Amino acid sequence: MRQITVAPRPGRPSRGWLTAGPLRLPVALGRGGIRADKREGDGATPRGVFRPVRLWWRADRGFRPRTALPVRRITESLAWCEESCDRRYNRPFRRDARDAGDRLWRDDRLYDLVIELDHNTRPRVAGRGSAVFVHVTRENFGPTAGCVALDPAALRRLLALVGPKTRIRIG
């Protein structure tokens, strides 16, 4: 699949639709809707065209999904740096007890499957947003902190279509 689009629902900025060829799937978006001027902590899903970088996956929560993306296992110590003054900003790192960061090993299952997007990576600009993913939605499609979230079964269907040449257009 070369092109995937994500668009908000009229009147519901934290809900939307993902379209991938014949698939049209409901998604949860950031509590701040979709914004072109993404900032760290604003709760908005960034507007733009993004490349899926890799799939992060919890092996203890299910089988390895079929996808053409590179796949990495999520371990208990894996986190994502959201501190804009840290040299690891907007990158994964091994977290110890004293480190801040968005843990990828979560009890709530939101990060059982995570597609890393190339938002704010080349160049990385401090404060322009980090940890923008496509991941599993909350039970009632509640808003995200700035990601795109799908039902687990829908996300597995999408993963079978996604590869390194895919582009995800948000907004």
PDB file of C-alpha atoms in Angstrom:
ATOM      1  CA  MET A   1       0.000   0.000   0.000  1.00  0.00           C
ATOM      2  CA  ARG A   2       1.571   3.265  -1.106  1.00  0.00           C
ATOM      3  CA  GLN A   3      -0.832   5.855   0.338  1.00  0.00           C
ATOM      4  CA  ILE A   4      -2.895   5.882   3.533  1.00  0.00           C
ATOM      5  CA  THR A   5      -4.989   8.875   4.552  1.00  0.00           C
ATOM      6  CA  VAL A   6      -6.230   9.884   7.981  1.00  0.00           C
ATOM      7  CA  ALA A   7      -8.963  12.526   8.168  1.00  0.00           C
ATOM      8  CA  PRO A   8     -10.945  13.902  11.115  1.00  0.00           C
ATOM      9  CA  ARG A   9     -14.694  13.417  11.410  1.00  0.00           C
ATOM     10  CA  PRO A  10     -16.625  16.658  10.973  1.00  0.00           C
ATOM     11  CA  GLY A  11     -17.520  18.053  14.390  1.00  0.00           C
ATOM     12  CA  ARG A  12     -15.417  15.427  16.231  1.00  0.00           C
ATOM     13  CA  PRO A  13     -11.771  16.503  16.047  1.00  0.00           C
ATOM     14  CA  SER A  14     -10.489  13.623  18.198  1.00  0.00           C
ATOM     15  CA  ARG A  15     -12.146  10.989  15.979  1.00  0.00           C
ATOM     16  CA  GLY A  16     -11.501  10.196  12.353  1.00  0.00           C
ATOM     17  CA  TRP A  17     -11.217   7.737   9.499  1.00  0.00           C
ATOM     18  CA  LEU A  18      -8.192   5.958   8.102  1.00  0.00           C
ATOM     19  CA  THR A  19      -8.473   4.990   4.443  1.00  0.00           C
ATOM     20  CA  ALA A  20      -6.127   2.414   2.896  1.00  0.00           C
ATOM     21  CA  GLY A  21      -7.356   1.335  -0.522  1.00  0.00           C
ATOM     22  CA  PRO A  22     -10.757  -0.284   0.041  1.00  0.00           C
ATOM     23  CA  LEU A  23     -10.355  -0.264   3.850  1.00  0.00           C
ATOM     24  CA  ARG A  24     -12.039   2.535   5.796  1.00  0.00           C
ATOM     25  CA  LEU A  25     -11.318   2.199   9.507  1.00  0.00           C
ATOM     26  CA  PRO A  26     -12.392   4.350  12.474  1.00  0.00           C
ATOM     27  CA  VAL A  27      -9.525   5.953  14.423  1.00  0.00           C
ATOM     28  CA  ALA A  28      -8.984   7.966  17.567  1.00  0.00           C
ATOM     29  CA  LEU A  29      -6.872  11.117  17.177  1.00  0.00           C
ATOM     30  CA  GLY A  30      -5.225  13.510  19.596  1.00  0.00           C
ATOM     31  CA  ARG A  31      -7.395  15.346  22.124  1.00  0.00           C
ATOM     32  CA  GLY A  32      -6.269  18.564  20.388  1.00  0.00           C
ATOM     33  CA  GLY A  33      -7.401  17.369  16.935  1.00  0.00           C
ATOM     34  CA  ILE A  34      -5.056  17.635  13.953  1.00  0.00           C
ATOM     35  CA  ARG A  35      -2.662  20.615  13.876  1.00  0.00           C
ATOM     36  CA  ALA A  36      -0.007  21.732  11.423  1.00  0.00           C
ATOM     37  CA  ASP A  37       1.987  23.449  14.194  1.00  0.00           C
ATOM     38  CA  LYS A  38       2.563  20.453  16.486  1.00  0.00           C
ATOM     39  CA  ARG A  39       4.163  21.200  19.881  1.00  0.00           C
ATOM     40  CA  GLU A  40       5.293  18.862  22.654  1.00  0.00           C
ATOM     41  CA  GLY A  41       2.428  18.199  25.060  1.00  0.00           C
ATOM     42  CA  ASP A  42      -0.325  19.948  23.037  1.00  0.00           C
ATOM     43  CA  GLY A  43      -2.284  16.712  22.571  1.00  0.00           C
ATOM     44  CA  ALA A  44      -2.584  17.302  18.829  1.00  0.00           C
ATOM     45  CA  THR A  45      -1.984  14.806  16.049  1.00  0.00           C
ATOM     46  CA  PRO A  46       0.447  16.384  13.558  1.00  0.00           C
ATOM     47  CA  ARG A  47      -0.744  17.266  10.060  1.00  0.00           C
ATOM     48  CA  GLY A  48       1.569  16.069   7.294  1.00  0.00           C
ATOM     49  CA  VAL A  49       2.814  13.121   5.291  1.00  0.00           C
ATOM     50  CA  PHE A  50       4.779  10.567   7.291  1.00  0.00           C
ATOM     51  CA  ARG A  51       6.727   7.406   6.625  1.00  0.00           C
ATOM     52  CA  PRO A  52       6.265   4.352   8.871  1.00  0.00           C
ATOM     53  CA  VAL A  53       9.708   3.547  10.266  1.00  0.00           C
ATOM     54  CA  ARG A  54       9.175   0.228  12.073  1.00  0.00           C
ATOM     55  CA  LEU A  55       6.735  -1.841  14.076  1.00  0.00           C
ATOM     56  CA  TRP A  56       7.304  -2.184  17.823  1.00  0.00           C
ATOM     57  CA  TRP A  57       5.557  -5.286  19.197  1.00  0.00           C
ATOM     58  CA  ARG A  58       4.861  -6.972  22.563  1.00  0.00           C
ATOM     59  CA  ALA A  59       5.677 -10.640  21.940  1.00  0.00           C
ATOM     60  CA  ASP A  60       4.066 -11.672  25.247  1.00  0.00           C
ATOM     61  CA  ARG A  61       0.703 -10.254  24.086  1.00  0.00           C
ATOM     62  CA  GLY A  62       0.317 -11.911  20.707  1.00  0.00           C
ATOM     63  CA  PHE A  63       1.907 -13.365  17.644  1.00  0.00           C
ATOM     64  CA  ARG A  64       4.254 -11.363  15.454  1.00  0.00           C
ATOM     65  CA  PRO A  65       2.077  -9.524  12.913  1.00  0.00           C
ATOM     66  CA  ARG A  66       2.542  -9.992   9.200  1.00  0.00           C
ATOM     67  CA  THR A  67       4.060  -6.780   7.809  1.00  0.00           C
ATOM     68  CA  ALA A  68       6.743  -5.601   5.423  1.00  0.00           C
ATOM     69  CA  LEU A  69       8.018  -3.132   8.039  1.00  0.00           C
ATOM     70  CA  PRO A  70      11.095  -3.863  10.142  1.00  0.00           C
ATOM     71  CA  VAL A  71       9.930  -5.322  13.482  1.00  0.00           C
ATOM     72  CA  ARG A  72      11.425  -4.818  16.953  1.00  0.00           C
ATOM     73  CA  ARG A  73      10.291  -6.360  20.242  1.00  0.00           C
ATOM     74  CA  ILE A  74       9.239  -4.124  23.090  1.00  0.00           C
ATOM     75  CA  THR A  75      11.076  -4.972  26.294  1.00  0.00           C
ATOM     76  CA  GLU A  76      10.239  -3.953  29.858  1.00  0.00           C
ATOM     77  CA  SER A  77      12.966  -1.300  29.906  1.00  0.00           C
ATOM     78  CA  LEU A  78      12.128   0.330  26.563  1.00  0.00           C
ATOM     79  CA  ALA A  79      10.891   3.936  26.619  1.00  0.00           C
ATOM     80  CA  TRP A  80      10.590   6.938  24.302  1.00  0.00           C
ATOM     81  CA  CYS A  81      12.341  10.181  25.219  1.00  0.00           C
ATOM     82  CA  GLU A  82       9.940  13.146  25.418  1.00  0.00           C
ATOM     83  CA  GLU A  83      12.316  15.550  27.183  1.00  0.00           C
ATOM     84  CA  SER A  84      13.160  18.215  24.597  1.00  0.00           C
ATOM     85  CA  CYS A  85      16.438  19.134  26.354  1.00  0.00           C
ATOM     86  CA  ASP A  86      17.696  15.519  26.276  1.00  0.00           C
ATOM     87  CA  ARG A  87      20.027  14.414  23.449  1.00  0.00           C
ATOM     88  CA  ARG A  88      17.832  11.288  23.071  1.00  0.00           C
ATOM     89  CA  TYR A  89      14.720  13.421  22.365  1.00  0.00           C
ATOM     90  CA  ASN A  90      12.170  11.654  20.166  1.00  0.00           C
ATOM     91  CA  ARG A  91      14.115   8.387  20.165  1.00  0.00           C
ATOM     92  CA  PRO A  92      13.747   5.038  21.912  1.00  0.00           C
ATOM     93  CA  PHE A  93      16.072   4.277  24.819  1.00  0.00           C
ATOM     94  CA  ARG A  94      16.614   1.755  27.617  1.00  0.00           C
ATOM     95  CA  ARG A  95      14.973   3.288  30.696  1.00  0.00           C
ATOM     96  CA  ASP A  96      16.067   2.722  34.250  1.00  0.00           C
ATOM     97  CA  ALA A  97      14.159   3.737  37.392  1.00  0.00           C
ATOM     98  CA  ARG A  98      15.494   7.336  37.471  1.00  0.00           C
ATOM     99  CA  ASP A  99      14.778   8.133  33.802  1.00  0.00           C
ATOM    100  CA  ALA A 100      11.689   9.941  32.595  1.00  0.00           C
ATOM    101  CA  GLY A 101      10.073   8.817  29.381  1.00  0.00           C
ATOM    102  CA  ASP A 102       7.015   7.266  27.819  1.00  0.00           C
ATOM    103  CA  ARG A 103       7.271   3.570  28.693  1.00  0.00           C
ATOM    104  CA  LEU A 104       6.476   1.314  25.743  1.00  0.00           C
ATOM    105  CA  TRP A 105       5.819  -1.683  28.054  1.00  0.00           C
ATOM    106  CA  ARG A 106       2.350  -0.772  29.336  1.00  0.00           C
ATOM    107  CA  ASP A 107      -0.375  -2.586  31.257  1.00  0.00           C
ATOM    108  CA  ASP A 108      -3.233  -0.934  29.318  1.00  0.00           C
ATOM    109  CA  ARG A 109      -2.344  -2.654  25.990  1.00  0.00           C
ATOM    110  CA  LEU A 110      -2.215   0.632  24.017  1.00  0.00           C
ATOM    111  CA  TYR A 111       1.335  -0.109  22.907  1.00  0.00           C
ATOM    112  CA  ASP A 112       1.004  -3.837  22.202  1.00  0.00           C
ATOM    113  CA  LEU A 113       1.485  -2.865  18.525  1.00  0.00           C
ATOM    114  CA  VAL A 114       3.125   0.471  17.684  1.00  0.00           C
ATOM    115  CA  ILE A 115       3.973   1.824  14.250  1.00  0.00           C
ATOM    116  CA  GLU A 116       6.712   4.418  14.705  1.00  0.00           C
ATOM    117  CA  LEU A 117       6.242   7.396  12.363  1.00  0.00           C
ATOM    118  CA  ASP A 118       9.043   9.640  11.129  1.00  0.00           C
ATOM    119  CA  HIS A 119       7.453  12.781  12.606  1.00  0.00           C
ATOM    120  CA  ASN A 120      10.103  15.281  13.793  1.00  0.00           C
ATOM    121  CA  THR A 121      13.086  13.075  12.967  1.00  0.00           C
ATOM    122  CA  ARG A 122      15.046  14.799  10.167  1.00  0.00           C
ATOM    123  CA  PRO A 123      15.916  17.137  11.666  1.00  0.00           C
ATOM    124  CA  ARG A 124      14.714  16.583  15.233  1.00  0.00           C
ATOM    125  CA  VAL A 125      13.599  19.934  16.599  1.00  0.00           C
ATOM    126  CA  ALA A 126      13.253  20.252  20.376  1.00  0.00           C
ATOM    127  CA  GLY A 127       9.655  20.884  21.397  1.00  0.00           C
ATOM    128  CA  ARG A 128       8.073  20.022  18.012  1.00  0.00           C
ATOM    129  CA  GLY A 129       6.592  16.770  19.282  1.00  0.00           C
ATOM    130  CA  SER A 130       7.763  13.270  20.045  1.00  0.00           C
ATOM    131  CA  ALA A 131       6.408   9.731  20.239  1.00  0.00           C
ATOM    132  CA  VAL A 132       3.890  10.123  17.411  1.00  0.00           C
ATOM    133  CA  PHE A 133       2.714   6.610  16.681  1.00  0.00           C
ATOM    134  CA  VAL A 134      -0.064   4.534  15.192  1.00  0.00           C
ATOM    135  CA  HIS A 135      -1.126   2.252  18.052  1.00  0.00           C
ATOM    136  CA  VAL A 136      -4.019   0.390  19.693  1.00  0.00           C
ATOM    137  CA  THR A 137      -6.994   2.515  20.748  1.00  0.00           C
ATOM    138  CA  ARG A 138      -8.599   2.790  24.156  1.00  0.00           C
ATOM    139  CA  GLU A 139     -11.779   0.767  24.616  1.00  0.00           C
ATOM    140  CA  ASN A 140     -14.183   3.584  23.653  1.00  0.00           C
ATOM    141  CA  PHE A 141     -11.946   5.263  21.056  1.00  0.00           C
ATOM    142  CA  GLY A 142     -11.009   7.915  23.608  1.00  0.00           C
ATOM    143  CA  PRO A 143      -8.601  10.623  22.400  1.00  0.00           C
ATOM    144  CA  THR A 144      -4.863  10.023  22.259  1.00  0.00           C
ATOM    145  CA  ALA A 145      -2.016  12.309  23.353  1.00  0.00           C
ATOM    146  CA  GLY A 146      -1.284  13.034  19.662  1.00  0.00           C
ATOM    147  CA  CYS A 147      -1.197   9.656  17.943  1.00  0.00           C
ATOM    148  CA  VAL A 148      -3.509   7.770  15.609  1.00  0.00           C
ATOM    149  CA  ALA A 149      -5.148   4.761  17.289  1.00  0.00           C
ATOM    150  CA  LEU A 150      -7.069   1.805  15.863  1.00  0.00           C
ATOM    151  CA  ASP A 151      -8.880  -1.228  17.163  1.00  0.00           C
ATOM    152  CA  PRO A 152      -6.338  -4.100  17.570  1.00  0.00           C
ATOM    153  CA  ALA A 153      -7.867  -6.250  14.805  1.00  0.00           C
ATOM    154  CA  ALA A 154      -7.988  -3.274  12.426  1.00  0.00           C
ATOM    155  CA  LEU A 155      -4.369  -2.408  13.221  1.00  0.00           C
ATOM    156  CA  ARG A 156      -3.303  -5.978  12.390  1.00  0.00           C
ATOM    157  CA  ARG A 157      -5.177  -5.735   9.061  1.00  0.00           C
ATOM    158  CA  LEU A 158      -3.450  -2.443   8.328  1.00  0.00           C
ATOM    159  CA  LEU A 159      -0.013  -3.843   9.194  1.00  0.00           C
ATOM    160  CA  ALA A 160      -0.389  -6.479   6.476  1.00  0.00           C
ATOM    161  CA  LEU A 161      -0.665  -3.626   3.933  1.00  0.00           C
ATOM    162  CA  VAL A 162       2.069  -1.311   5.244  1.00  0.00           C
ATOM    163  CA  GLY A 163       5.679  -1.315   4.110  1.00  0.00           C
ATOM    164  CA  PRO A 164       8.700   1.000   3.913  1.00  0.00           C
ATOM    165  CA  LYS A 165       7.332   2.756   0.802  1.00  0.00           C
ATOM    166  CA  THR A 166       3.970   3.543   2.415  1.00  0.00           C
ATOM    167  CA  ARG A 167       3.138   7.171   3.144  1.00  0.00           C
ATOM    168  CA  ILE A 168       0.569   8.197   5.746  1.00  0.00           C
ATOM    169  CA  ARG A 169      -1.133  11.522   5.026  1.00  0.00           C
ATOM    170  CA  ILE A 170      -2.741  13.002   8.157  1.00  0.00           C
ATOM    171  CA  GLY A 171      -5.164  15.918   7.816  1.00  0.00           C
TER     172      GLY A 171
END
